[in-house]
Coordinates of C-alpha atoms and ligand atoms in Angstrom, one line a residue:
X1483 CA 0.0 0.0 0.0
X1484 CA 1.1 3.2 -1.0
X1485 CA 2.4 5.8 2.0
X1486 CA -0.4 8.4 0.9
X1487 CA -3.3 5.6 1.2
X1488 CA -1.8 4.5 4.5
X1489 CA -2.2 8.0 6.0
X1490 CA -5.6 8.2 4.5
X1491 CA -6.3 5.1 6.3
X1492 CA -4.8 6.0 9.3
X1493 CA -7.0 9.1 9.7
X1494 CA -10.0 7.3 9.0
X1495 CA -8.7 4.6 11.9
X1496 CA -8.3 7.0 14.2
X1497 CA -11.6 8.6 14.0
X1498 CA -13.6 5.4 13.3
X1499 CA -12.2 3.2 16.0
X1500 CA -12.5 5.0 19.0
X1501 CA -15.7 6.2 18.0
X1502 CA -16.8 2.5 17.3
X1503 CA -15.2 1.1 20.8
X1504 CA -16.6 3.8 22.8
X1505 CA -20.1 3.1 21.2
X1506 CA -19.5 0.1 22.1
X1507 CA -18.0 0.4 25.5
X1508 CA -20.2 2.7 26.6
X1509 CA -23.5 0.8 25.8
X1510 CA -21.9 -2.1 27.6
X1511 CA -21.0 -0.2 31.4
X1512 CA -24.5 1.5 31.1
X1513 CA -26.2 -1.9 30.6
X1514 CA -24.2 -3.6 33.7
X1515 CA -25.3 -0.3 35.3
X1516 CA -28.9 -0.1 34.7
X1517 CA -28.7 -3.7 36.2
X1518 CA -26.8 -2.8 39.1
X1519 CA -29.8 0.3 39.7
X1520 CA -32.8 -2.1 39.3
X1521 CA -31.2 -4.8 41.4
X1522 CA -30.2 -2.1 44.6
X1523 CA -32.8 0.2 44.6
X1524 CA -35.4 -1.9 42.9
X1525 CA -36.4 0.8 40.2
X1526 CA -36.3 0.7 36.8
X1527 CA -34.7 2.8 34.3
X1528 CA -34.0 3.2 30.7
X1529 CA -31.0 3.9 28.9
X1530 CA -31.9 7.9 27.9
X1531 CA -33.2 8.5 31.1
X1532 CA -29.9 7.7 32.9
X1533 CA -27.8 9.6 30.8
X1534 CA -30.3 12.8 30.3
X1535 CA -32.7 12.8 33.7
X1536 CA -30.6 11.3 36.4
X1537 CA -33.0 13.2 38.6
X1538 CA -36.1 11.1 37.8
X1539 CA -34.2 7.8 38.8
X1540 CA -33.6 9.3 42.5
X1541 CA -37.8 10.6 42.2
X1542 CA -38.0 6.7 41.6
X1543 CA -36.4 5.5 44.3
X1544 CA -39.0 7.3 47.6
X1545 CA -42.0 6.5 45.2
X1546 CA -42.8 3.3 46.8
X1547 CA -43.1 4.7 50.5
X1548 CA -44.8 8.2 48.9
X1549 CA -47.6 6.4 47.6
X1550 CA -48.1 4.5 50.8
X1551 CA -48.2 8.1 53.1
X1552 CA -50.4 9.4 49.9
X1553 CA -52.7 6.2 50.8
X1554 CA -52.7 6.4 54.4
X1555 CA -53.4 10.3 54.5
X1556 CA -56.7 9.2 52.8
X1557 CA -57.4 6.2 54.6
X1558 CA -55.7 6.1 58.0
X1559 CA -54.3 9.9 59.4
X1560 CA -53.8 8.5 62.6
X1561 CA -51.4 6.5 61.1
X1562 CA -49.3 9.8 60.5
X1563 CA -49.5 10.5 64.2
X1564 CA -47.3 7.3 64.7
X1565 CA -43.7 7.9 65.0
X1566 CA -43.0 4.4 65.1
X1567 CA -44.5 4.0 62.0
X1568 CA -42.8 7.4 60.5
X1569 CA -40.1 5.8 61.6
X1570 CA -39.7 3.1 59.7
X1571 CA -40.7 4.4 56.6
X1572 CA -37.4 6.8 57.1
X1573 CA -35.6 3.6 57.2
X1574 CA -37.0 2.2 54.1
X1575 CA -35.5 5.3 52.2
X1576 CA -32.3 6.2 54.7
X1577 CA -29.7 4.0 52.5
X1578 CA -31.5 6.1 49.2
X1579 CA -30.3 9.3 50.0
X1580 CA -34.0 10.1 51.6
X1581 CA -35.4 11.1 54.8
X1582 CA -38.8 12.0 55.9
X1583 CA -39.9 14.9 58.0
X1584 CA -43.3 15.8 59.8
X1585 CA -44.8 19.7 60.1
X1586 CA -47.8 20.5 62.5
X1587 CA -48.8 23.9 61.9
X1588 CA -45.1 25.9 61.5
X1589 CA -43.3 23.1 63.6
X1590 CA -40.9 20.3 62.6
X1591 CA -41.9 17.8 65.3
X1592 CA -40.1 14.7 63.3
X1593 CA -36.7 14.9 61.0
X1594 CA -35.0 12.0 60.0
X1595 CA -32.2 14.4 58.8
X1596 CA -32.0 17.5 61.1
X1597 CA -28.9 19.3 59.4
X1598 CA -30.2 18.5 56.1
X1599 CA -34.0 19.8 57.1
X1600 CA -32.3 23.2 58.3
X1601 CA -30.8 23.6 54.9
X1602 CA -34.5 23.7 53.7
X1603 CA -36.6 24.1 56.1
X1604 CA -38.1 27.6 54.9
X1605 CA -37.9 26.7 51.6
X1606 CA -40.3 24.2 52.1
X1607 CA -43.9 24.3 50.7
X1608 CA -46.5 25.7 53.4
X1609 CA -50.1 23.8 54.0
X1610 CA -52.3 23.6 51.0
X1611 CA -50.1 25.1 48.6
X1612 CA -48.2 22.5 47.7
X1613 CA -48.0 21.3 43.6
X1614 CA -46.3 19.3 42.1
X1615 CA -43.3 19.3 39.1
X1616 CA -41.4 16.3 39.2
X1617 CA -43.1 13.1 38.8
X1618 CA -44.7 13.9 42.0
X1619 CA -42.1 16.2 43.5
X1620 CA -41.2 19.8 43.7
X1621 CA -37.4 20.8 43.5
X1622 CA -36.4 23.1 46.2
X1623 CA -33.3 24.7 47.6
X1624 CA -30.9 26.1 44.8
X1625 CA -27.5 25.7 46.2
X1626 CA -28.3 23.0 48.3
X1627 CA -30.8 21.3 45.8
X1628 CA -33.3 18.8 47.3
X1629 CA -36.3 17.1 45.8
X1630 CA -39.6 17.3 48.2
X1631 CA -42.4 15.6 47.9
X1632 CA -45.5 16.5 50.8
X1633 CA -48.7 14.9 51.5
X1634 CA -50.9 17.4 53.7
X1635 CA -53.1 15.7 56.2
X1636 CA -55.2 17.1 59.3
X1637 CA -54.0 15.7 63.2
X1638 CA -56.3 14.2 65.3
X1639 CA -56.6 17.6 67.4
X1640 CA -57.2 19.9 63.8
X1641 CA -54.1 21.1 63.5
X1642 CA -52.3 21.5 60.0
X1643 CA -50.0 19.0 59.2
X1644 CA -47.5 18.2 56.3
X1645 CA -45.5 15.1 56.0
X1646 CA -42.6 15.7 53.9
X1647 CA -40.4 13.1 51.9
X1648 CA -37.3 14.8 51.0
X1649 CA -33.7 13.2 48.5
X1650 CA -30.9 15.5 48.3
X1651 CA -29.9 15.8 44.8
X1652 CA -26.1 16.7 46.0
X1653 CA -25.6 13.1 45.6
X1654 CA -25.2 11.1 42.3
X1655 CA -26.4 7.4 42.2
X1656 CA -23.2 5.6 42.9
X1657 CA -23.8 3.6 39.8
X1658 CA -24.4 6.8 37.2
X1659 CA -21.4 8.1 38.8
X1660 CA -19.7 5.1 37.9
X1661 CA -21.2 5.2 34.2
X1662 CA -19.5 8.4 33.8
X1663 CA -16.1 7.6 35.6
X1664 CA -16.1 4.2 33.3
X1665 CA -17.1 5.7 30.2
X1666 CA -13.8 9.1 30.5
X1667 CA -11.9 5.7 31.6
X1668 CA -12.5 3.5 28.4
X1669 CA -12.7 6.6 26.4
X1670 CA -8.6 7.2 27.2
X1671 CA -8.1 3.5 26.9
X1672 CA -9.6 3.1 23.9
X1673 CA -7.6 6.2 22.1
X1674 CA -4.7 4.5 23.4
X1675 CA -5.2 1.2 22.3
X1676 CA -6.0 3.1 18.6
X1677 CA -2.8 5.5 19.0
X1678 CA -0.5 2.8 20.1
X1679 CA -1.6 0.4 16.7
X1680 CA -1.1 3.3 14.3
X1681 CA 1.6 4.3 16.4
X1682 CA 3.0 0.6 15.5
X1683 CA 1.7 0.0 12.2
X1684 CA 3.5 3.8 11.4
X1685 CA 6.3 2.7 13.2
X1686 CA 6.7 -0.3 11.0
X1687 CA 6.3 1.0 7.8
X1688 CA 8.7 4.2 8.1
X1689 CA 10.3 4.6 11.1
X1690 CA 12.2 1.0 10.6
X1691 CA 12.8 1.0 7.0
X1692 CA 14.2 4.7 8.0
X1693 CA 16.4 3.3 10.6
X1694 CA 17.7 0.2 8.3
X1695 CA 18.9 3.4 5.7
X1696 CA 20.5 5.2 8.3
X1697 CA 22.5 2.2 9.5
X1698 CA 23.0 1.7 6.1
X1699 CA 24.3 5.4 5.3
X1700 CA 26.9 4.8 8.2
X1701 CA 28.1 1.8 7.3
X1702 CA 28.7 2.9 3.7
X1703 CA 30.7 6.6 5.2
X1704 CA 32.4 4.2 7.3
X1705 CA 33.7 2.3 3.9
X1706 CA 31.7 -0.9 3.9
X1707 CA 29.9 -1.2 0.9
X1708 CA 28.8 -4.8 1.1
X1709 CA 26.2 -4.1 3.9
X1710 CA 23.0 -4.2 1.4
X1711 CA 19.1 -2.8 2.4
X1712 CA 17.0 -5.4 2.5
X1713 CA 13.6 -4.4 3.1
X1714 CA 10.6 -5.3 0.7
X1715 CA 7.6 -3.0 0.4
X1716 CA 5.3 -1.9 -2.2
X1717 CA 5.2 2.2 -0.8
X1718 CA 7.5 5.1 -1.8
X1719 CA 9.7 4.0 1.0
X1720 CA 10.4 0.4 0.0
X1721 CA 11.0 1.7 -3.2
X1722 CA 13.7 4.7 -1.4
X1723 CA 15.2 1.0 -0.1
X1724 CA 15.1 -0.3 -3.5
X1725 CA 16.8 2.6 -4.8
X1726 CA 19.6 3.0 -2.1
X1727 CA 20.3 -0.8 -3.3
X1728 CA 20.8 0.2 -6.3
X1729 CA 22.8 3.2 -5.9
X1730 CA 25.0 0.9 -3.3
X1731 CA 25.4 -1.4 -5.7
X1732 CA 26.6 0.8 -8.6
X1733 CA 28.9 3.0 -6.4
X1734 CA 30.7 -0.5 -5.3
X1735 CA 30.9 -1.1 -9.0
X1736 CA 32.6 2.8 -9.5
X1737 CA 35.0 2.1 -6.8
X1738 CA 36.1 -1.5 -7.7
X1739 CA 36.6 -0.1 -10.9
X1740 CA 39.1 2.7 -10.0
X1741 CA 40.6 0.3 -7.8
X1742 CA 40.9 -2.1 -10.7
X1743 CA 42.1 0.8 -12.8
X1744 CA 44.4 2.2 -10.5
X1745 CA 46.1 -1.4 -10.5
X1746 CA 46.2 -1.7 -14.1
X1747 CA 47.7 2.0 -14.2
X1748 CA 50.5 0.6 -11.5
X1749 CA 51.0 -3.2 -14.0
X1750 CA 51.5 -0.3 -17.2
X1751 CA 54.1 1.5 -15.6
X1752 CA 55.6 -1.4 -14.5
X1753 CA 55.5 -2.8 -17.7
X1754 CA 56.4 0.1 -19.8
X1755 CA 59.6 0.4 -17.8
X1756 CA 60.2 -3.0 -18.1
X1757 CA 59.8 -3.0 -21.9
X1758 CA 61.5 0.0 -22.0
X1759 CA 64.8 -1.0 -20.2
X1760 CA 65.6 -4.1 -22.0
X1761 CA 66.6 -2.3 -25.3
X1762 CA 68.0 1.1 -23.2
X1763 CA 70.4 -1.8 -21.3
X1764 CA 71.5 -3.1 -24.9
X1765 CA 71.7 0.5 -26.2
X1766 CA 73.8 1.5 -23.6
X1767 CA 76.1 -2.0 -23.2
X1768 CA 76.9 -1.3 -27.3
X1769 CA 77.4 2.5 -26.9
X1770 CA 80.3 1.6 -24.1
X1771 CA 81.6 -0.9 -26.2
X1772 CA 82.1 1.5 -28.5
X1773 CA 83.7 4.1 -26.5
X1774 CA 85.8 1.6 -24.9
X1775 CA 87.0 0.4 -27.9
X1776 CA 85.8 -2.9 -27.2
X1777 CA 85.0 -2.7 -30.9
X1778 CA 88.0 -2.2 -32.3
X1779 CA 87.6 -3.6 -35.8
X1780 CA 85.1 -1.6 -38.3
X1781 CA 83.3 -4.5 -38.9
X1782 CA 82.5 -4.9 -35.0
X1783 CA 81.6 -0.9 -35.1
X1784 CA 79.3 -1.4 -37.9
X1785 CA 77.4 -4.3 -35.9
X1786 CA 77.3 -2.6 -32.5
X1787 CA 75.8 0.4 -34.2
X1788 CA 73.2 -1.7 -36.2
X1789 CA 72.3 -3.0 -33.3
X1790 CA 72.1 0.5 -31.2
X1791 CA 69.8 1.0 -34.4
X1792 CA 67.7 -1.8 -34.3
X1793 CA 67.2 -1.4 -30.2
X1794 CA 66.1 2.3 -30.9
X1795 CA 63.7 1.0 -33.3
X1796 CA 61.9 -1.3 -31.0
X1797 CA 61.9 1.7 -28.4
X1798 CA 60.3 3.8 -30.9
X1799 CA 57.9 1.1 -32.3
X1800 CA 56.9 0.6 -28.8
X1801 CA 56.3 4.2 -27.6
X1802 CA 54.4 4.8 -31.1
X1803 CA 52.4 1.7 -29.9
X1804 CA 51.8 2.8 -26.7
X1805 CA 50.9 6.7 -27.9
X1806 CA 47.9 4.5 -30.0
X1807 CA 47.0 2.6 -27.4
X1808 CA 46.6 5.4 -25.1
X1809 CA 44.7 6.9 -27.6
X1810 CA 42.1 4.2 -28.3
X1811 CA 41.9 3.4 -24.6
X1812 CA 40.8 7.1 -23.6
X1813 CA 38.5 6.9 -26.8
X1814 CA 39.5 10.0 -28.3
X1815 CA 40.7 8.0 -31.5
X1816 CA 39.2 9.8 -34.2
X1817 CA 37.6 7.1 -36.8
X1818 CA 36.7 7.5 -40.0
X1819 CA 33.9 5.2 -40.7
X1820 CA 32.9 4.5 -44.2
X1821 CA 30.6 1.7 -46.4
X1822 CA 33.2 -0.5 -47.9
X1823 CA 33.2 -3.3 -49.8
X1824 CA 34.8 -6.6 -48.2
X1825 CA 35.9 -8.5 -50.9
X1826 CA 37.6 -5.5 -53.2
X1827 CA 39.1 -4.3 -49.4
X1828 CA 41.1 -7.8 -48.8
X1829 CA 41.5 -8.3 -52.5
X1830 CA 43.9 -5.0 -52.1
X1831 CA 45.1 -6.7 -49.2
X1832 CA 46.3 -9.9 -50.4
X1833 CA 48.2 -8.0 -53.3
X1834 CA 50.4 -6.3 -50.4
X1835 CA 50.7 -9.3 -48.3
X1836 CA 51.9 -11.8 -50.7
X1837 CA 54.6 -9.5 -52.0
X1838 CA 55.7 -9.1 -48.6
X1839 CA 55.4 -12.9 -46.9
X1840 CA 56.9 -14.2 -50.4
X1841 CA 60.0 -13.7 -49.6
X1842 CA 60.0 -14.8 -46.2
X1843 CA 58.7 -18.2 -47.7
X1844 CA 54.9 -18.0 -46.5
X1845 CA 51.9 -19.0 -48.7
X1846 CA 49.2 -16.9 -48.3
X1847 CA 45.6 -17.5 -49.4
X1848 CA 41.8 -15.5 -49.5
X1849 CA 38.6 -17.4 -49.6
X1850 CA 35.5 -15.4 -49.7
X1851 CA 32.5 -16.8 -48.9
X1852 CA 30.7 -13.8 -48.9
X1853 CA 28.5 -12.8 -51.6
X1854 CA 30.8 -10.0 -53.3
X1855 CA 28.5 -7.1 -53.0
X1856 CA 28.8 -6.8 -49.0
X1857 CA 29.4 -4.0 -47.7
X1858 CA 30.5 -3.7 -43.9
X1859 CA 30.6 -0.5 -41.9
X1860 CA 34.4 0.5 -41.1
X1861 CA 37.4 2.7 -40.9
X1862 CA 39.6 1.2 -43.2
X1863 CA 42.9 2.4 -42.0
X1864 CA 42.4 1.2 -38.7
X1865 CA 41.0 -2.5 -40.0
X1866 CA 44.5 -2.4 -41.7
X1867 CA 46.2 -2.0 -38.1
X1868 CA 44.4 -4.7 -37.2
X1869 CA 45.3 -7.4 -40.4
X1870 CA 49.0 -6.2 -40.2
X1871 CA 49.1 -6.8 -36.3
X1872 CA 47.7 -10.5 -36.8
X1873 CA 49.2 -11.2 -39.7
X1874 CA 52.4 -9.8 -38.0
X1875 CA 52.2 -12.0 -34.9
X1876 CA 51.7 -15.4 -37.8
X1877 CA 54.8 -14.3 -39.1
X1878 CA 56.7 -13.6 -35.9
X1879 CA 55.5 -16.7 -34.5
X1880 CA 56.3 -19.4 -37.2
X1881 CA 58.1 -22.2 -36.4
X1882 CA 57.7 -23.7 -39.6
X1883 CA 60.1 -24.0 -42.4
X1884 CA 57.1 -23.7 -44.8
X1885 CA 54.8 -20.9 -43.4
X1886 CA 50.8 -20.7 -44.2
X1887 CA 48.8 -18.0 -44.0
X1888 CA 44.6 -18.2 -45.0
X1889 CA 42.3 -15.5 -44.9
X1890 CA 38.9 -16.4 -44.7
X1891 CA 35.6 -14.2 -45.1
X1892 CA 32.2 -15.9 -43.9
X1893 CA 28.7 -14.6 -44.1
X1894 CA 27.5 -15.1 -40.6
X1895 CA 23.6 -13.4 -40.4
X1896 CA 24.0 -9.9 -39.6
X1897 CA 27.6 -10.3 -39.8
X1898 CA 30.6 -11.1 -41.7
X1899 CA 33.7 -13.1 -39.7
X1900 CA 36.7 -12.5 -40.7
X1901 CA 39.3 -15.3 -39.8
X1902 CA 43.0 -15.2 -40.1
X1903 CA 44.9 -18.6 -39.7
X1904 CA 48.3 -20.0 -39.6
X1905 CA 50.4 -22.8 -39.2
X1906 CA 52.6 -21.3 -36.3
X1907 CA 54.0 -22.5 -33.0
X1908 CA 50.2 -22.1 -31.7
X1909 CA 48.7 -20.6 -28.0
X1910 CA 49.0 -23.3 -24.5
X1911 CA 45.4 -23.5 -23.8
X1912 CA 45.8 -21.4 -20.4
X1913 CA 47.1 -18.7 -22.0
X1914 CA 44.2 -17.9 -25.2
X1915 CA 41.7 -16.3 -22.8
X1916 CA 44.6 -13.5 -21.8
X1917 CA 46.5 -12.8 -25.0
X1918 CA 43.9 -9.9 -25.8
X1919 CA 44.7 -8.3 -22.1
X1920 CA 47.3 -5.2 -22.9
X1921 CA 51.2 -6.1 -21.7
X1922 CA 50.1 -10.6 -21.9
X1923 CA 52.6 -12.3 -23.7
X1924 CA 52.6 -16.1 -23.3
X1925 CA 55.4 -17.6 -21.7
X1926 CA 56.8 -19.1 -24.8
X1927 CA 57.4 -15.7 -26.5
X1928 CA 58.4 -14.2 -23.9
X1929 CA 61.0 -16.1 -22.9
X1930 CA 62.1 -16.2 -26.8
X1931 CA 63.7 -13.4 -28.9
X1932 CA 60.5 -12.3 -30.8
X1933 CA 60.3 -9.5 -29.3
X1934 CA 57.1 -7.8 -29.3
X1935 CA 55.2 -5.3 -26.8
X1936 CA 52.1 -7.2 -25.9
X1937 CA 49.8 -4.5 -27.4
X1938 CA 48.9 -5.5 -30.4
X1939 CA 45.9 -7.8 -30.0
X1940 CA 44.8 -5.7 -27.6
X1941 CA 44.9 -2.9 -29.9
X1942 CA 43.1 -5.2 -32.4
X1943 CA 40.4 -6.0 -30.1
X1944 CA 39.5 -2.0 -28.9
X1945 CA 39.4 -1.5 -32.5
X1946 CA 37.0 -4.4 -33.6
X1947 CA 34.6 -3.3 -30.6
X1948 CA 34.5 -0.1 -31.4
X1949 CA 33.1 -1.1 -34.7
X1950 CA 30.4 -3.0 -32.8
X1951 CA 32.3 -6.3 -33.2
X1952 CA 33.7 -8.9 -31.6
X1953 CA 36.9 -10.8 -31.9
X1954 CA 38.4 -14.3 -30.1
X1955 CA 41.2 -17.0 -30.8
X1956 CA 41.6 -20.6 -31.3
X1957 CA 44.7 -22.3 -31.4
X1958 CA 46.4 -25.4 -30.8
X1959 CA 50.1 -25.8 -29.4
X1960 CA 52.6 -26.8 -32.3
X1961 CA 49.6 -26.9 -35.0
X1962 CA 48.6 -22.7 -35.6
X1963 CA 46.5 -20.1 -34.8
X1964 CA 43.1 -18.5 -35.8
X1965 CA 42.3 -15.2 -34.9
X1966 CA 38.9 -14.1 -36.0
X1967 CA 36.8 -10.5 -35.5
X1968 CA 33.2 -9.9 -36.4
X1969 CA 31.9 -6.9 -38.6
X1970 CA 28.3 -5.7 -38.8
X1971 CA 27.3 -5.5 -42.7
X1972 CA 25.5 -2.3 -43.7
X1973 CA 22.0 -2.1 -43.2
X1974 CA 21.6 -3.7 -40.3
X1975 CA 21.4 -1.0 -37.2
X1976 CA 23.7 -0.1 -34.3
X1977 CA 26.1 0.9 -36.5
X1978 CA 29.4 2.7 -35.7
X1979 CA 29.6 6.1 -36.5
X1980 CA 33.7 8.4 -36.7
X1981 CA 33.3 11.0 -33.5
X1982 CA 31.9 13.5 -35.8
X1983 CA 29.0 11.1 -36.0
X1984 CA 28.9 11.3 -39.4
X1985 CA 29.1 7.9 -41.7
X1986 CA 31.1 9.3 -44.9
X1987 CA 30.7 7.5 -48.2
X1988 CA 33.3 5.3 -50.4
Ligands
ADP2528 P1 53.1 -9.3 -29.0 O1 53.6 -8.0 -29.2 O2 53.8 -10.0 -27.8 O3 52.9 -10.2 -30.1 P2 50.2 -9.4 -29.0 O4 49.2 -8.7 -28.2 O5 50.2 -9.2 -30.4 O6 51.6 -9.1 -28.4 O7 50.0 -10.9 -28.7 C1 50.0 -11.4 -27.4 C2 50.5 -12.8 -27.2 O8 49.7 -13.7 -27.9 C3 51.9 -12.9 -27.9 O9 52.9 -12.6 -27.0 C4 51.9 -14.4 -28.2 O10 52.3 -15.2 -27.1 C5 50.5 -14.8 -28.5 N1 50.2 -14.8 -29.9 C6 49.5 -14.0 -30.6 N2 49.3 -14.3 -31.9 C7 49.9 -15.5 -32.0 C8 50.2 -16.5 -33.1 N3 49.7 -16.2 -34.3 N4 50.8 -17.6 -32.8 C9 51.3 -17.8 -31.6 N5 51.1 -17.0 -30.5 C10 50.5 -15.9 -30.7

């Protein structure tokens, strides 16, 4: 569920539950308290009247003995007369917050209350004038509110008398007091009980996943960029999770790859010296031969300066090598990309090679399987590099008297493969997946006087990819060597365009 529809429902929770439960509650205590008032003071009540006459329940309770002085003014005065008899109809209402009082002419000869009766006493009805309000009783006193009901009845001797049944209102029935104590009580529990779930349910779906990203964000200043977010959720904050993950994950990625670059950086210099102080040693060991007179014929002079020649060559073959590499490898190589036609291109080719491999004894040969109207997408010079470097590396690594050179052109869907194969001295099998990393030269021709820099495949390959293509070796020790690069024919998308990222005709 989304955040936004969680508050929504939260807000609706908040208001509907409590006002549900307390619905609920309430109905419930006033229930067990209406039993509670018909089973103590034997009267009953409804609901409504509890909550908006609380009066007329306390009217209720001195009914019973009212009607029975009512009756016996009519039937029995004498009765009246009897304080043993006014007596115990006091003690029927005593325990309900009732007593009963007797008047002849403007004296009070009977109280069951006397402090209470002189809070009223003149505010009490005189002889005859006595009406009702109140189911039966008149509400008298103000601050000190009472409820008084009077029958009037004659004594024996003619004098005026008034028997008064008096309930002081000062006093709640224990039980509505408790309705209103337990209803405030369940009201607080109840919004509570509903603050503490949404408290909880809010808790669970921000505050934690908030707390998992800000153990996260310290682990990850502190450096340690495997601790991963895991927390699954459908709302904008599962997918903030989601997207630290990601983020975490590509950052690691960033930093492994300057690490990794920063190594390779620390391998090239290594390397570069390396490569650099093997013909610098020779150049110098000749050059103090020469001074020394070591080579004191002219024939000897001539040799140790062909050689200083030949060393100064390589040096300069290597940092022209390594100017082009740098060059591809930043990808500021400016490529000129054009529609050419394979089988005229290596037809050209094949005129050059054989005049050169001819004389060092190699056969070379060009099968084209490709129907001859063709046309790939590439920069020709650069394709050229990449011929001459293989080509280069069949020659330098023949171990045959008889050398054999094919070129090879397939049609391969939206591709044509190019493969160049030879009959040399071959690849071990744990060194073919390496020999396109820049500086990897096998064992074998390193150890042996080829020579050779160890960037020219790799040169080869950056070039192939950047026209979209791909290229990979197979060899066998002893037998030879096939090197082989994909290039995408015209026509068929995603192709490369030169850095002014314009495509520029044959
Ligand atoms: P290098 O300048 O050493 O030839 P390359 O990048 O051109 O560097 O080749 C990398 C390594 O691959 C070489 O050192 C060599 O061991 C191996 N290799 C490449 N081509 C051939 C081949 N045709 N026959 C045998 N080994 C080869």
């Amino acid at each position: 569920m989304k955040l936004k529809d969680k508050i929504l429902v939260a807000f609706f929770i908040m208001i509907a539950m409590p006002i549900t439960m307390i619905c609920v509650a309430a109905s419930t205590i006033i229930n067990l308290q209406m039993n509670s008032i018909h089973e103590t003071y034997d009267v009953d009540s409804d609901t409504r009247e509890v909550l908006t006459t609380p009066i007329q329940i306390l009217n209720r309770l001195t009914r019973g003995v009212y009607n029975e002085i009512k009756l016996a003014a009519l039937k029995t005065p004498e009765k009246l007369e009897d304080f043993n008899y006014i007596e115990s109809l006091n003690r029927d209402i005593q325990n309900k917050y009732s007593f009963i009082t007797v008047r002849k002419n403007d004296q009070f000869i009977y109280s069951g209350n006397t402090r209470k009766l002189s809070l009223i006493s003149n505010s009490l009805p005189s002889f005859g004038v006595y009406d009702t309000d109140v189911d039966g009783g008149i509400y008298v006193g103000g601050k000190n509110p009472f409820l008084v009901k009077a029958q009037d009845f004659f004594f024996s001797d003619g004098s005026e008398g008034t028997i008064f049944v008096i309930t002081d209102l000062n006093v709640l029935v224990p039980q509505i007091k408790a309705v209103a104590i337990q209803t405030v009580i369940s009201f607080l529990l109840i919004l509570f009980f509903t603050a503490s779930i949404l408290m909880l349910w809010i808790y669970r779906s921000i505050l934690r996943p908030l707390n998992i990203l800000r153990i996260a964000t310290n682990q990850i200043r502190k450096g340690d960029l495997n601790y991963s977010v895991q927390f699954a959720s459908d709302d904008e904050i599962g997918q903030l999770c989601d997207d630290f993950e990601k983020m975490r994950i590509r950052l690691k990625e960033l930093i492994e790859d300057r690490l990794k670059y920063e190594e390779d950086m620390k391998e090239l210099i290594s390397n570069i010296s390396h490569d650099l102080k093997t013909p610098l040693t020779a150049i110098k060991g000749y050059a103090e031969g020469l001074t020394d007179g070591v080579a004191d014929t002219p024939d000897k002079q001539e040799k140790y300066l062909k050689t200083i020649c030949a060393k100064a060559n390589d040096i300069s073959a290597l940092v022209d090598e390594l100017a082009f590499y740098a060059k591809i490898d930043c990808n500021t190589m400016p490529y000129s990309f054009s529609h050419i036609n394979l089988h005229n291109y290596f037809s050209d080719c094949m005129e050059e090679l054989k005049l050169d491999l001819e004389v060092k004894n190699i056969e070379v040969t060009f099968q084209n399987d490709v129907d001859p109207s063709v046309l790939v997408v590439m920069d020709a010079e650069q394709l050229k590099r990449v011929i001459n470097n293989i080509v280069g590396n069949a020659v330098k690594y023949l171990d045959k008297k008889q050398g054999r050179i094919e070129i090879r052109i397939v049609d391969r869907d939206e591709f044509v493969h190019v493969s160049i194969s030879d009959n040399g001295a071959g690849i071990a099998s744990q060194d073919i997946p390496f020999i396109f990393n820049r500086f990897y030269r096998a064992d074998a021709s390193r150890n042996s006087k080829k020579g050779g820099s160890g960037l020219g495949l790799a040169i080869s390959k950056k070039v192939i990819e950047d026209h979209s293509g791909q290229i990979w070796a197979e060899s066998e020790l002893g037998k030879g060597t096939t090197i082989t690069f994909s290039l995408r024919k015209v026509g068929n998308g995603s192709e490369p365009y030169s850095s002014k990222g314009e495509l520029e005709n044959e």
